[in-house]
Short mmCIF file of C-alpha atoms in Angstrom, two decimals:
data_model
loop_
_atom_site.label_atom_id
_atom_site.label_comp_id
_atom_site.label_asym_id
_atom_site.label_seq_id
_atom_site.Cartn_x
_atom_site.Cartn_y
_atom_site.Cartn_z
CA LEU A 724 0.03 -0.07 -0.07
CA THR A 725 2.92 2.31 0.67
CA SER A 726 4.31 1.51 -2.55
CA GLU A 727 1.13 2.25 -4.47
CA LEU A 728 0.74 5.58 -2.65
CA ASP A 729 4.12 6.49 -3.82
CA THR A 730 3.27 5.43 -7.21
CA LEU A 731 0.09 7.31 -7.46
CA ALA A 732 1.89 10.38 -6.42
CA THR A 733 3.97 10.33 -9.61
CA PHE A 734 0.98 10.91 -11.56
CA SER A 735 1.24 14.74 -11.06
CA ASP A 736 1.71 17.90 -13.16
CA THR A 737 4.23 19.26 -10.72
CA PRO A 738 7.34 17.82 -9.34
CA ALA A 739 7.81 15.88 -6.10
CA PRO A 740 7.24 16.21 -3.21
CA ALA A 741 4.01 18.32 -4.53
CA VAL A 742 1.28 16.44 -6.02
CA THR A 743 -1.00 18.18 -8.81
CA ARG A 744 -3.75 16.06 -10.19
CA ILE A 745 -6.68 18.13 -11.75
CA VAL A 746 -9.74 16.20 -12.74
CA PHE A 747 -9.76 14.98 -16.34
CA SER A 748 -5.95 16.27 -17.08
CA GLU A 749 -3.59 13.91 -18.48
CA ALA A 750 -2.09 12.72 -15.17
CA ASP A 751 -5.61 12.08 -13.88
CA ARG A 752 -6.33 10.07 -16.82
CA ALA A 753 -3.16 8.19 -16.38
CA ALA A 754 -3.87 7.58 -12.73
CA ARG A 755 -7.41 6.33 -13.42
CA GLN A 756 -6.19 3.66 -15.81
CA TRP A 757 -3.20 2.66 -13.24
CA PHE A 758 -6.00 2.29 -10.54
CA LYS A 759 -8.28 0.35 -12.69
CA ASN A 760 -5.50 -2.09 -13.46
CA LEU A 761 -4.72 -2.60 -9.93
CA CYS A 762 -8.61 -3.32 -9.24
CA ALA A 763 -8.83 -5.99 -12.30
CA ALA A 764 -5.62 -7.58 -10.90
CA ALA A 765 -7.60 -8.14 -7.48
CA ASN A 766 -10.37 -9.66 -9.59
CA LEU A 767 -12.79 -6.88 -9.10
CA THR A 768 -15.31 -6.02 -11.64
CA VAL A 769 -15.01 -2.41 -12.79
CA ARG A 770 -17.38 0.19 -14.33
CA GLU A 771 -17.24 4.10 -14.94
CA ASP A 772 -20.38 6.30 -15.10
CA ALA A 773 -20.91 9.27 -17.20
CA VAL A 774 -18.76 11.55 -15.07
CA GLY A 775 -15.94 9.22 -14.51
CA ASN A 776 -17.10 7.89 -10.99
CA THR A 777 -15.22 4.58 -10.86
CA PHE A 778 -16.79 1.37 -9.20
CA ALA A 779 -14.85 -1.75 -8.53
CA ARG A 780 -16.87 -4.51 -6.99
CA TRP A 781 -15.92 -7.63 -5.12
CA ILE A 782 -19.13 -9.59 -5.65
CA GLY A 783 -20.61 -11.26 -2.62
CA SER A 784 -22.65 -14.42 -2.39
CA GLU A 785 -25.95 -12.70 -2.73
CA PRO A 786 -25.30 -10.09 -5.57
CA HIS A 787 -28.67 -9.19 -5.60
CA LEU A 788 -28.52 -7.21 -2.01
CA PRO A 789 -27.43 -3.77 -1.54
CA ALA A 790 -23.63 -3.48 -1.70
CA VAL A 791 -21.26 -2.19 1.13
CA GLY A 792 -19.44 0.70 -0.29
CA THR A 793 -15.97 2.39 0.46
CA GLY A 794 -13.53 4.87 -1.04
CA SER A 795 -12.77 8.53 -1.58
CA HIS A 796 -10.96 10.56 -4.55
CA ILE A 797 -7.65 10.84 -6.11
CA ASP A 798 -7.82 14.32 -7.71
CA ALA A 799 -5.41 16.71 -5.94
CA ILE A 800 -5.44 20.57 -5.91
CA PRO A 801 -2.12 22.32 -7.12
CA HIS A 802 0.86 21.84 -5.10
CA SER A 803 -0.81 19.49 -2.40
CA GLY A 804 0.22 16.20 -0.74
CA LYS A 805 -0.12 12.38 -1.63
CA TYR A 806 -2.50 11.37 1.02
CA ASP A 807 -5.64 13.26 1.11
CA GLY A 808 -8.30 11.09 -0.30
CA THR A 809 -5.81 8.42 -1.86
CA VAL A 810 -5.60 6.64 1.45
CA GLY A 811 -9.57 6.00 1.26
CA VAL A 812 -9.19 4.80 -2.46
CA LEU A 813 -6.15 2.75 -2.15
CA GLY A 814 -6.78 1.66 1.37
CA GLY A 815 -10.27 0.63 0.34
CA LEU A 816 -8.62 -1.76 -2.23
CA GLU A 817 -6.30 -3.00 0.17
CA ALA A 818 -8.90 -3.78 2.52
CA ILE A 819 -10.70 -5.81 0.03
CA ARG A 820 -7.44 -7.67 -0.91
CA ALA A 821 -6.75 -8.44 2.83
CA LEU A 822 -10.12 -9.76 3.26
CA GLN A 823 -9.68 -11.99 0.14
CA GLN A 824 -6.44 -13.30 1.23
CA SER A 825 -7.97 -14.27 4.51
CA GLY A 826 -10.51 -16.41 2.99
CA PHE A 827 -13.54 -14.20 3.85
CA GLN A 828 -16.67 -14.50 1.48
CA PRO A 829 -18.93 -11.28 1.64
CA ARG A 830 -22.64 -12.00 1.59
CA ARG A 831 -23.00 -8.52 0.34
CA SER A 832 -20.87 -7.21 -2.50
CA ILE A 833 -18.35 -4.75 -1.45
CA GLU A 834 -17.24 -1.82 -3.57
CA VAL A 835 -14.44 0.45 -3.94
CA LEU A 836 -15.71 3.88 -5.26
CA MET A 837 -13.45 6.44 -6.65
CA PHE A 838 -15.16 9.71 -6.67
CA THR A 839 -14.59 12.21 -9.65
CA ALA A 840 -13.65 15.63 -8.81
CA GLU A 841 -14.07 16.14 -4.93
CA GLU A 842 -11.86 19.12 -5.16
CA PRO A 843 -13.17 22.23 -6.64
CA THR A 844 -10.12 23.10 -8.55
CA ARG A 845 -11.32 22.89 -12.12
CA PHE A 846 -15.09 23.61 -11.85
CA GLY A 847 -15.50 25.54 -8.72
CA ILE A 848 -17.40 23.02 -7.08
CA GLY A 849 -16.50 20.24 -4.71
CA CYS A 850 -17.72 16.78 -4.41
CA LEU A 851 -18.84 16.97 -8.12
CA GLY A 852 -19.23 13.18 -8.54
CA SER A 853 -20.98 12.40 -5.32
CA ARG A 854 -23.30 15.32 -5.67
CA LEU A 855 -24.39 13.85 -9.00
CA ILE A 856 -24.57 10.34 -7.50
CA SER A 857 -26.81 11.61 -4.74
CA GLY A 858 -28.87 13.88 -6.92
CA VAL A 859 -27.88 16.95 -5.05
CA LEU A 860 -26.59 18.30 -8.29
CA ASP A 861 -28.88 18.00 -11.59
CA ALA A 862 -27.96 17.20 -14.92
CA GLY A 863 -28.01 20.93 -15.85
CA ALA A 864 -24.50 21.11 -14.39
CA ASP A 865 -23.30 19.61 -17.75
CA GLU A 866 -23.49 23.07 -19.31
CA ARG A 867 -23.64 25.31 -16.30
CA LEU A 868 -20.17 24.16 -14.88
CA ARG A 869 -17.31 25.65 -16.88
CA ASP A 870 -13.48 25.80 -16.06
CA LYS A 871 -10.96 28.57 -16.34
CA GLN A 872 -10.42 28.06 -20.04
CA GLY A 873 -14.56 28.48 -20.62
CA SER A 874 -14.95 24.88 -21.32
CA THR A 875 -18.43 23.14 -19.98
CA LEU A 876 -18.26 20.00 -18.27
CA ALA A 877 -20.11 18.41 -20.96
CA GLN A 878 -16.86 19.13 -23.33
CA VAL A 879 -14.30 18.22 -20.79
CA ARG A 880 -15.96 14.81 -19.84
CA ALA A 881 -16.52 14.10 -23.46
CA GLU A 882 -13.06 14.72 -24.40
CA THR A 883 -11.87 12.35 -21.73
CA GLY A 884 -14.15 9.64 -22.95
CA PHE A 885 -17.10 9.85 -20.59
CA THR A 886 -20.33 10.07 -22.40
CA GLY A 887 -24.13 9.53 -21.63
CA SER A 888 -26.54 11.67 -19.39
CA LEU A 889 -25.60 12.95 -16.39
CA ASP A 890 -29.19 11.79 -15.14
CA ASP A 891 -27.91 8.26 -15.18
CA VAL A 892 -25.11 9.01 -12.73
CA ARG A 893 -27.63 9.26 -9.82
CA LEU A 894 -27.93 5.94 -7.69
CA PRO A 895 -31.00 4.72 -6.19
CA SER A 896 -31.26 4.66 -2.47
CA THR A 897 -31.27 0.82 -2.64
CA TYR A 898 -27.68 0.64 -4.08
CA TYR A 899 -25.85 0.65 -1.18
CA ASP A 900 -26.54 -0.74 2.38
CA ALA A 901 -23.91 1.23 3.85
CA PHE A 902 -20.87 3.51 2.85
CA VAL A 903 -17.56 4.01 4.89
CA GLU A 904 -14.77 6.54 4.17
CA LEU A 905 -11.32 6.13 5.39
CA HIS A 906 -9.31 9.67 5.40
CA ILE A 907 -6.60 11.47 6.94
CA GLU A 908 -7.89 13.80 9.63
CA GLN A 909 -6.58 17.05 8.06
CA GLY A 910 -6.48 18.42 11.43
CA PRO A 911 -4.16 18.06 14.50
CA LEU A 912 -6.38 16.51 17.20
CA LEU A 913 -5.49 12.84 16.70
CA GLU A 914 -1.89 13.38 16.66
CA ARG A 915 -1.82 15.82 19.33
CA ASP A 916 -3.57 13.67 21.85
CA LYS A 917 -1.80 10.50 20.59
CA ILE A 918 -5.07 8.64 19.47
CA PRO A 919 -4.60 6.35 16.40
CA LEU A 920 -8.08 6.39 15.22
CA GLY A 921 -11.11 8.91 14.97
CA VAL A 922 -14.75 7.71 14.38
CA VAL A 923 -16.65 10.49 12.57
CA ASN A 924 -20.19 11.07 13.92
CA ALA A 925 -20.94 14.36 12.08
CA ILE A 926 -19.65 16.07 8.93
CA ALA A 927 -20.04 19.95 8.67
CA ALA A 928 -21.05 21.58 5.42
CA PRO A 929 -20.22 24.80 3.85
CA ALA A 930 -22.26 27.70 2.65
CA SER A 931 -20.03 29.34 -0.04
CA ALA A 932 -20.59 32.54 -2.02
CA ARG A 933 -19.02 34.76 -4.55
CA ILE A 934 -19.38 38.34 -3.54
CA THR A 935 -18.57 41.48 -5.68
CA ILE A 936 -18.30 44.87 -4.41
CA GLU A 937 -18.64 47.72 -6.73
CA GLY A 938 -17.20 51.24 -5.47
CA GLU A 939 -15.93 54.18 -7.38
CA GLY A 940 -12.32 54.47 -8.31
CA GLY A 941 -10.33 57.45 -8.62
CA HIS A 942 -6.68 59.10 -8.14
CA ALA A 943 -5.22 58.11 -4.72
CA GLY A 944 -4.22 61.82 -4.15
CA ALA A 945 -7.22 63.55 -5.62
CA VAL A 946 -10.16 62.31 -3.91
CA LEU A 947 -10.55 63.28 -0.36
CA MET A 948 -11.43 60.76 2.36
CA PRO A 949 -14.81 61.94 2.97
CA HIS A 950 -16.03 61.44 -0.45
CA ARG A 951 -14.54 58.07 -1.13
CA ARG A 952 -16.50 54.83 -1.88
CA ASP A 953 -13.45 52.53 -1.58
CA ALA A 954 -14.36 49.03 -2.51
CA PHE A 955 -11.55 47.27 -0.76
CA LEU A 956 -12.15 48.87 2.55
CA ALA A 957 -15.93 47.62 2.41
CA ALA A 958 -14.38 44.31 1.61
CA CYS A 959 -12.16 44.58 4.74
CA GLU A 960 -15.08 45.42 6.90
CA LEU A 961 -17.19 42.51 5.26
CA SER A 962 -14.37 40.08 5.91
CA LEU A 963 -14.38 41.16 9.52
CA ALA A 964 -17.99 40.89 9.86
CA ILE A 965 -17.88 37.25 8.76
CA GLU A 966 -15.34 36.70 11.51
CA ARG A 967 -17.73 38.44 14.00
CA ALA A 968 -20.70 36.40 12.84
CA VAL A 969 -19.24 32.96 13.03
CA LYS A 970 -17.44 33.80 16.54
CA SER A 971 -20.73 35.08 17.96
CA THR A 972 -22.20 31.55 17.90
CA GLY A 973 -20.22 30.43 20.68
CA SER A 974 -19.18 27.05 19.12
CA THR A 975 -15.76 26.18 17.78
CA ASP A 976 -17.50 24.18 15.07
CA THR A 977 -18.58 27.45 13.29
CA VAL A 978 -15.91 28.74 11.19
CA GLY A 979 -15.80 31.43 8.48
CA THR A 980 -13.23 32.05 5.59
CA VAL A 981 -12.53 34.53 2.94
CA GLY A 982 -10.32 32.79 0.68
CA ILE A 983 -10.15 34.93 -2.36
CA CYS A 984 -9.93 38.64 -2.38
CA GLU A 985 -9.23 40.25 -5.76
CA VAL A 986 -8.73 43.97 -5.94
CA PHE A 987 -9.34 46.22 -9.11
CA PRO A 988 -7.57 48.03 -10.73
CA GLY A 989 -4.61 46.86 -8.55
CA ALA A 990 -2.49 49.87 -8.77
CA ILE A 991 -0.67 51.78 -5.89
CA ASN A 992 -1.99 55.11 -6.88
CA SER A 993 -5.60 54.26 -7.56
CA ILE A 994 -8.69 53.81 -5.17
CA PRO A 995 -10.06 50.26 -5.64
CA SER A 996 -13.13 50.39 -7.73
CA ARG A 997 -14.18 46.79 -7.59
CA VAL A 998 -13.48 43.79 -5.18
CA ASN A 999 -14.18 39.93 -6.16
CA MET A 1000 -14.05 37.80 -3.04
CA THR A 1001 -15.48 34.64 -1.98
CA SER A 1002 -16.83 33.49 1.66
CA ASP A 1003 -17.13 29.98 3.23
CA VAL A 1004 -19.15 29.55 6.28
CA ARG A 1005 -19.62 25.87 7.53
CA ASP A 1006 -20.85 24.07 10.51
CA THR A 1007 -22.00 20.86 11.86
CA ASP A 1008 -25.33 22.52 13.06
CA LEU A 1009 -27.40 23.90 10.18
CA ALA A 1010 -29.61 26.16 12.23
CA ARG A 1011 -26.41 27.84 14.00
CA ARG A 1012 -24.54 28.13 10.56
CA ASP A 1013 -27.67 29.89 9.07
CA ARG A 1014 -27.95 32.28 12.12
CA ALA A 1015 -24.27 33.45 11.26
CA LEU A 1016 -25.45 33.93 7.82
CA LEU A 1017 -28.39 35.96 8.68
CA GLN A 1018 -25.99 37.99 10.83
CA ILE A 1019 -23.53 38.34 7.82
CA ASP A 1020 -26.31 39.36 5.42
CA GLU A 1021 -27.45 42.22 7.94
CA ALA A 1022 -23.80 43.37 8.16
CA THR A 1023 -23.54 43.25 4.42
CA ARG A 1024 -26.57 45.82 3.85
CA GLU A 1025 -25.21 48.03 6.76
CA ILE A 1026 -21.63 48.28 5.07
CA ALA A 1027 -22.86 48.86 1.56
CA ALA A 1028 -25.10 51.75 2.77
CA ARG A 1029 -22.71 53.68 4.87
CA ARG A 1030 -19.86 53.36 2.56
CA GLY A 1031 -22.04 54.03 -0.78
CA VAL A 1032 -20.90 50.76 -2.51
CA VAL A 1033 -23.00 48.06 -4.21
CA ILE A 1034 -22.29 44.48 -2.59
CA THR A 1035 -23.86 41.42 -4.59
CA SER A 1036 -23.70 38.09 -3.57
CA GLU A 1037 -24.00 34.69 -5.57
CA THR A 1038 -24.53 31.39 -3.70
CA ILE A 1039 -22.16 28.58 -5.00
CA ASN A 1040 -23.57 26.08 -2.67
CA ALA A 1041 -25.31 25.74 0.89
CA ASP A 1042 -25.17 22.08 1.68
CA ALA A 1043 -26.55 20.84 4.91
CA PRO A 1044 -24.36 19.08 7.28
CA CYS A 1045 -24.98 15.52 8.41
CA VAL A 1046 -25.18 13.22 11.41
CA CYS A 1047 -23.29 9.77 10.65
CA ALA A 1048 -25.51 6.77 10.63
CA PRO A 1049 -25.43 5.38 14.04
CA ARG A 1050 -25.34 1.48 12.71
CA VAL A 1051 -22.11 2.37 10.73
CA VAL A 1052 -20.41 4.42 13.46
CA GLU A 1053 -21.13 1.52 15.84
CA ALA A 1054 -19.53 -0.90 13.29
CA LEU A 1055 -16.57 1.40 13.14
CA ARG A 1056 -16.15 1.73 16.95
CA THR A 1057 -16.53 -2.16 17.37
CA ALA A 1058 -13.65 -2.66 14.82
CA CYS A 1059 -11.47 -0.09 16.46
CA SER A 1060 -11.43 -2.10 19.72
CA PRO A 1061 -9.35 -2.82 21.58
CA LEU A 1062 -7.16 0.21 20.16
CA VAL A 1063 -7.91 3.56 21.57
CA PHE A 1064 -10.25 5.91 19.47
CA GLN A 1065 -11.93 9.13 19.61
CA ASP A 1066 -15.46 10.17 18.33
CA MET A 1067 -15.22 13.33 16.50
CA VAL A 1068 -16.79 15.67 13.97
CA SER A 1069 -15.31 16.32 10.53
CA ARG A 1070 -14.93 20.00 9.74
CA ALA A 1071 -13.68 19.57 6.22
CA TYR A 1072 -16.51 18.07 4.24
CA HIS A 1073 -16.08 14.97 2.18
CA ASP A 1074 -17.78 12.85 -0.42
CA SER A 1075 -19.51 10.84 2.47
CA LEU A 1076 -21.39 14.04 3.35
CA PHE A 1077 -23.39 13.59 -0.17
CA MET A 1078 -23.41 9.78 0.16
CA SER A 1079 -25.37 10.26 3.31
CA ARG A 1080 -28.18 11.50 1.35
CA ILE A 1081 -28.66 8.07 -0.14
CA THR A 1082 -27.39 5.42 2.26
CA GLN A 1083 -25.97 4.88 5.90
CA ALA A 1084 -22.58 6.61 5.80
CA ALA A 1085 -19.76 7.42 8.17
CA MET A 1086 -16.18 8.10 8.13
CA LEU A 1087 -12.78 6.87 9.93
CA PHE A 1088 -10.00 9.32 10.40
CA ILE A 1089 -6.34 8.48 10.94
CA PRO A 1090 -3.64 11.03 12.06
CA CYS A 1091 -1.71 13.10 9.95
CA ARG A 1092 1.39 15.24 10.95
CA GLY A 1093 0.82 18.45 12.41
CA GLY A 1094 -2.76 18.41 11.05
CA VAL A 1095 -1.29 19.61 7.67
CA SER A 1096 -2.90 18.86 4.46
CA HIS A 1097 -3.28 20.41 0.92
CA ARG A 1098 0.41 20.78 1.26
CA PRO A 1099 3.56 18.84 -0.19
CA ASP A 1100 4.42 18.07 3.37
CA GLU A 1101 1.27 16.43 4.07
CA TYR A 1102 2.13 13.15 5.80
CA SER A 1103 0.51 10.07 7.39
CA SER A 1104 2.86 7.22 8.74
CA PRO A 1105 2.58 3.75 7.19
CA GLU A 1106 1.78 2.24 10.78
CA SER A 1107 -1.35 4.82 10.89
CA ILE A 1108 -2.44 4.03 7.47
CA ALA A 1109 -2.10 0.27 8.31
CA THR A 1110 -4.11 0.77 11.51
CA GLY A 1111 -6.96 2.55 9.59
CA VAL A 1112 -6.95 -0.12 6.72
CA ALA A 1113 -7.08 -2.95 9.23
CA VAL A 1114 -10.17 -1.34 10.94
CA LEU A 1115 -11.84 -0.51 7.57
CA ALA A 1116 -11.50 -4.12 6.56
CA GLN A 1117 -13.04 -5.36 9.75
CA THR A 1118 -15.89 -3.12 9.37
CA LEU A 1119 -16.64 -3.95 5.85
CA LYS A 1120 -16.42 -7.57 6.90
CA THR A 1121 -19.03 -6.85 9.45
CA LEU A 1122 -21.44 -4.93 7.30
CA ALA A 1123 -21.15 -7.23 4.42
CA SER A 1124 -21.99 -10.20 6.71
#
């Protein structure tokens, strides 16, 4: 498994140790084929849907029953690491191989699912494949979603060899009996507390928006301060208002981020006339998150009126968080024993969030060094990965029996 993780990292558009693998790029296509070859070598039945979600199934003794699923993603944002998502995909495959070698015969089929485009890098929306699988995203996304070059999802997937209607991607609620995702924590808690395993019982979800602030430009020396309509200063106030709103909930699970702030015209001696920015507000509690959003809306109106600017906001997504399925959580807890584990929430969101819309889902976390992720120095030890895969295998065995 360590060797396979190292090999997968070589399918990259940036040199090691960084990994860049944008969905449907040449590196992504090559990595997909390599993974399918591994699955075929394990005697799994492989199929792909119209958007490239890849399913590799170990057929059980009662193949008509809803299957047990596991998996994650292999796409990687620019200059990231080699463990995010990939541990769940290759670890899922290794869990199946371990069960095969042990002589176990599943009653329910066990399937590894490699999701397409968990990262929002190319089309601006995360969890593309699982959104379509769960029906959260409709087939109109084929023409609505475009990459930075202006190519639609329909064009890009066709060029990659994935054809057919996106309507066919959606899975029925009877397809899976349960779904389990193994993932690095992407946070520092497990490592800090020297706990080898985290059983996830809730997954946070973001409300994300693109915000445009239109002010009035002018010469930095000629326009006096009382007469200014500075778009950037309005953006600064709004950013701080977002911080105040999420802190005001009193919960550490409410977080807010302004990740992009583009200032125009971008000259040292020119008053900013326009700002394009983004906001990301997320929580494990929907009502609490939405209260913060209302507070942000009120602040937006007040800032716009007081500063004489126009602020418009376009919602990218506003997904509901999920509580993980008690039956799957309990199977994970049982499989963790006698090792020490911790119940926890996932503040990052994952494909399992959307799988929970159509089946009973939960997640298993393993530690990563310093809580670092989405960076070349992202790291999880072979021992941590092995422990996670062993627990995943036992959980799949239980659920598939």
